Tab-separated table of C-alpha atoms in Angstrom:
chain	number	residue	atom	x	y	z
A	407	MET	CA	0.000	0.000	0.000
A	408	ARG	CA	1.592	3.263	-1.114
A	409	SER	CA	0.482	6.715	-0.161
A	410	THR	CA	1.878	10.210	-0.144
A	411	ILE	CA	2.877	12.424	2.717
A	412	ALA	CA	0.287	15.093	3.401
A	413	GLY	CA	1.108	18.312	1.606
A	414	ASP	CA	3.765	16.820	-0.668
A	415	GLY	CA	2.298	14.777	-3.510
A	416	ARG	CA	5.743	14.198	-5.021
A	417	MET	CA	7.178	12.125	-2.182
A	418	PRO	CA	5.823	8.542	-2.013
A	419	MET	CA	5.867	6.780	1.316
A	420	LYS	CA	5.678	3.032	1.797
A	421	ARG	CA	3.265	2.155	4.598
A	422	MET	CA	3.640	-1.233	6.268
A	423	ARG	CA	0.847	-2.985	8.147
A	424	ILE	CA	2.162	-5.189	10.939
A	425	ARG	CA	0.065	-7.617	12.964
A	426	MET	CA	0.559	-7.210	16.697
A	427	MET	CA	0.569	-10.041	19.228
A	428	CYS	CA	-3.044	-9.269	20.150
A	429	GLY	CA	-4.236	-9.540	16.535
A	430	HIS	CA	-4.672	-5.819	15.927
A	431	TRP	CA	-2.684	-3.956	13.272
A	432	ALA	CA	-0.088	-1.190	13.423
A	433	VAL	CA	0.939	0.956	10.466
A	434	ILE	CA	4.490	2.282	10.176
A	435	ASP	CA	6.581	4.131	7.629
A	436	GLY	CA	8.579	1.430	5.844
A	437	ASP	CA	10.410	3.774	3.498
A	438	ARG	CA	13.647	3.566	5.510
A	439	PRO	CA	16.671	1.268	5.516
A	440	TYR	CA	16.098	-2.311	6.698
A	441	ARG	CA	18.341	-1.895	9.761
A	442	GLU	CA	16.034	0.874	10.994
A	443	VAL	CA	12.722	-0.784	10.152
A	444	ALA	CA	13.469	-4.391	11.231
A	445	PRO	CA	13.846	-3.713	14.992
A	446	GLN	CA	10.665	-1.639	14.974
A	447	VAL	CA	8.772	-4.429	13.173
A	448	ARG	CA	10.039	-7.050	15.657
A	449	ALA	CA	9.056	-4.841	18.605
A	450	ILE	CA	5.552	-4.308	17.216
A	451	GLU	CA	5.044	-8.009	16.408
A	452	SER	CA	5.989	-8.985	19.959
A	453	SER	CA	3.775	-6.425	21.720
A	454	LYS	CA	0.086	-5.705	22.194
A	455	CYS	CA	-1.682	-2.548	21.096
A	456	ALA	CA	-2.362	0.241	23.587
A	457	ALA	CA	-6.050	-0.657	23.909
A	458	CYS	CA	-5.296	-4.296	24.705
A	459	ARG	CA	-2.598	-3.327	27.203
A	460	ALA	CA	-5.095	-0.999	28.891
A	461	ASN	CA	-7.676	-3.785	29.067
A	462	ILE	CA	-5.158	-6.060	30.761
A	463	VAL	CA	-4.081	-3.491	33.327
A	464	GLU	CA	-7.584	-2.030	33.736
A	465	PRO	CA	-6.439	1.242	35.306
A	466	HIS	CA	-10.013	2.223	36.169
A	467	MET	CA	-10.198	-0.629	38.669
A	468	PRO	CA	-9.070	-0.233	42.252
A	469	ARG	CA	-5.935	-2.017	43.338
A	470	LEU	CA	-6.355	-5.478	44.821
A	471	TRP	CA	-5.520	-6.016	48.478
A	472	ALA	CA	-3.177	-8.923	49.153
A	473	ALA	CA	-0.513	-9.995	51.607
A	474	ASP	CA	2.184	-10.295	48.944
A	475	ALA	CA	2.841	-9.293	45.353
A	476	ALA	CA	2.632	-12.849	43.975
A	477	GLU	CA	-0.858	-13.316	45.398
A	478	ARG	CA	-1.932	-9.935	44.026
A	479	GLU	CA	-0.573	-10.826	40.559
A	480	ARG	CA	-2.405	-14.149	40.519
A	481	ALA	CA	-5.647	-12.494	41.613
A	482	GLU	CA	-5.200	-9.753	38.993
A	483	ARG	CA	-4.936	-12.400	36.256
A	484	VAL	CA	-8.186	-13.989	37.457
A	485	ARG	CA	-9.948	-10.618	37.627
A	486	SER	CA	-8.679	-9.643	34.177
A	487	LEU	CA	-9.853	-12.945	32.680
A	488	THR	CA	-13.259	-12.520	34.340
A	489	TRP	CA	-13.494	-8.987	32.945
A	490	ARG	CA	-12.688	-10.198	29.418
A	491	ARG	CA	-15.248	-13.015	29.660
A	492	ALA	CA	-17.900	-10.574	30.833
A	493	ALA	CA	-17.027	-8.267	27.918
A	494	VAL	CA	-17.563	-11.121	25.438
A	495	LEU	CA	-20.951	-11.888	26.989
A	496	PHE	CA	-21.862	-8.187	26.964
A	497	LYS	CA	-21.217	-7.950	23.221
A	498	ALA	CA	-23.457	-10.963	22.572
A	499	ALA	CA	-26.249	-9.847	24.913
A	500	PRO	CA	-29.488	-8.341	23.626
A	501	ALA	CA	-29.881	-4.604	24.189
A	502	ASP	CA	-32.450	-5.028	26.988
A	503	GLU	CA	-30.018	-7.199	29.019
A	504	ARG	CA	-27.066	-4.823	28.865
A	505	GLY	CA	-28.005	-3.061	32.098
A	506	ARG	CA	-27.360	-6.261	34.019
A	507	PHE	CA	-23.974	-6.609	32.389
A	508	ARG	CA	-23.073	-3.069	33.416
A	509	ARG	CA	-23.889	-4.044	36.993
A	510	LEU	CA	-21.728	-7.146	36.513
A	511	PHE	CA	-18.801	-4.958	35.415
A	512	GLU	CA	-19.351	-2.790	38.499
A	513	ARG	CA	-19.197	-5.899	40.708
A	514	VAL	CA	-15.945	-6.996	39.075
A	515	GLY	CA	-14.479	-3.560	39.778
A	516	ARG	CA	-15.698	-3.382	43.380
A	517	GLN	CA	-14.282	-6.741	44.478
A	518	THR	CA	-10.815	-5.748	45.731
A	519	ASP	CA	-9.977	-8.714	47.947
A	520	ALA	CA	-7.273	-10.764	46.202
A	521	SER	CA	-8.059	-13.862	48.275
A	522	TRP	CA	-11.667	-13.786	46.979
A	523	TRP	CA	-10.445	-13.807	43.364
A	524	ILE	CA	-8.073	-16.692	44.072
A	525	ALA	CA	-10.793	-18.672	45.874
A	526	HIS	CA	-13.167	-18.130	42.942
A	527	GLU	CA	-10.596	-18.652	40.210
A	528	ARG	CA	-12.872	-20.934	38.184
A	529	ASP	CA	-16.325	-19.592	39.034
A	530	ALA	CA	-15.864	-15.840	39.623
A	531	LEU	CA	-18.069	-14.829	36.707
A	532	THR	CA	-20.836	-17.219	37.769
A	533	VAL	CA	-20.799	-16.022	41.383
A	534	LEU	CA	-20.801	-12.340	40.426
A	535	ALA	CA	-23.564	-12.862	37.839
A	536	ALA	CA	-25.686	-14.637	40.453
A	537	GLU	CA	-25.228	-11.676	42.813
A	538	VAL	CA	-26.348	-9.278	40.084
A	539	GLY	CA	-29.375	-11.464	39.352
A	540	GLY	CA	-30.252	-11.658	43.052
A	541	GLU	CA	-29.786	-15.424	43.263
A	542	ARG	CA	-27.967	-17.410	45.908
A	543	LEU	CA	-25.542	-20.166	44.996
A	544	ASP	CA	-25.672	-22.579	47.918
């Protein structure tokens, strides 16, 4: 794909599309020597886009409380996975059900106890969804 630099129609610029680790695409200027472009391409291919990195870190969520960093990291992975699963369900949900999913996202964000996330590693989404629906899982 070739394009021109804005304002200068005489100077062609080679644009390269590179697939990132997350599956999204990045576009760079490839009209430079190989030794300059190759490291940039490798760095892009081995990284995630800014949006995906933000979804993993979830800066809008409060920090988890844990006794040590390893426990907090493990709980953060569980919470992040639960968040992503809820996002997939939200996209597939009918419009009239989306309010419940918003409440589910709020529950995921409010649960700040790392030990709770570790204890509910496999069923966190189910437990939180039951709370939103007003059901008890006994």
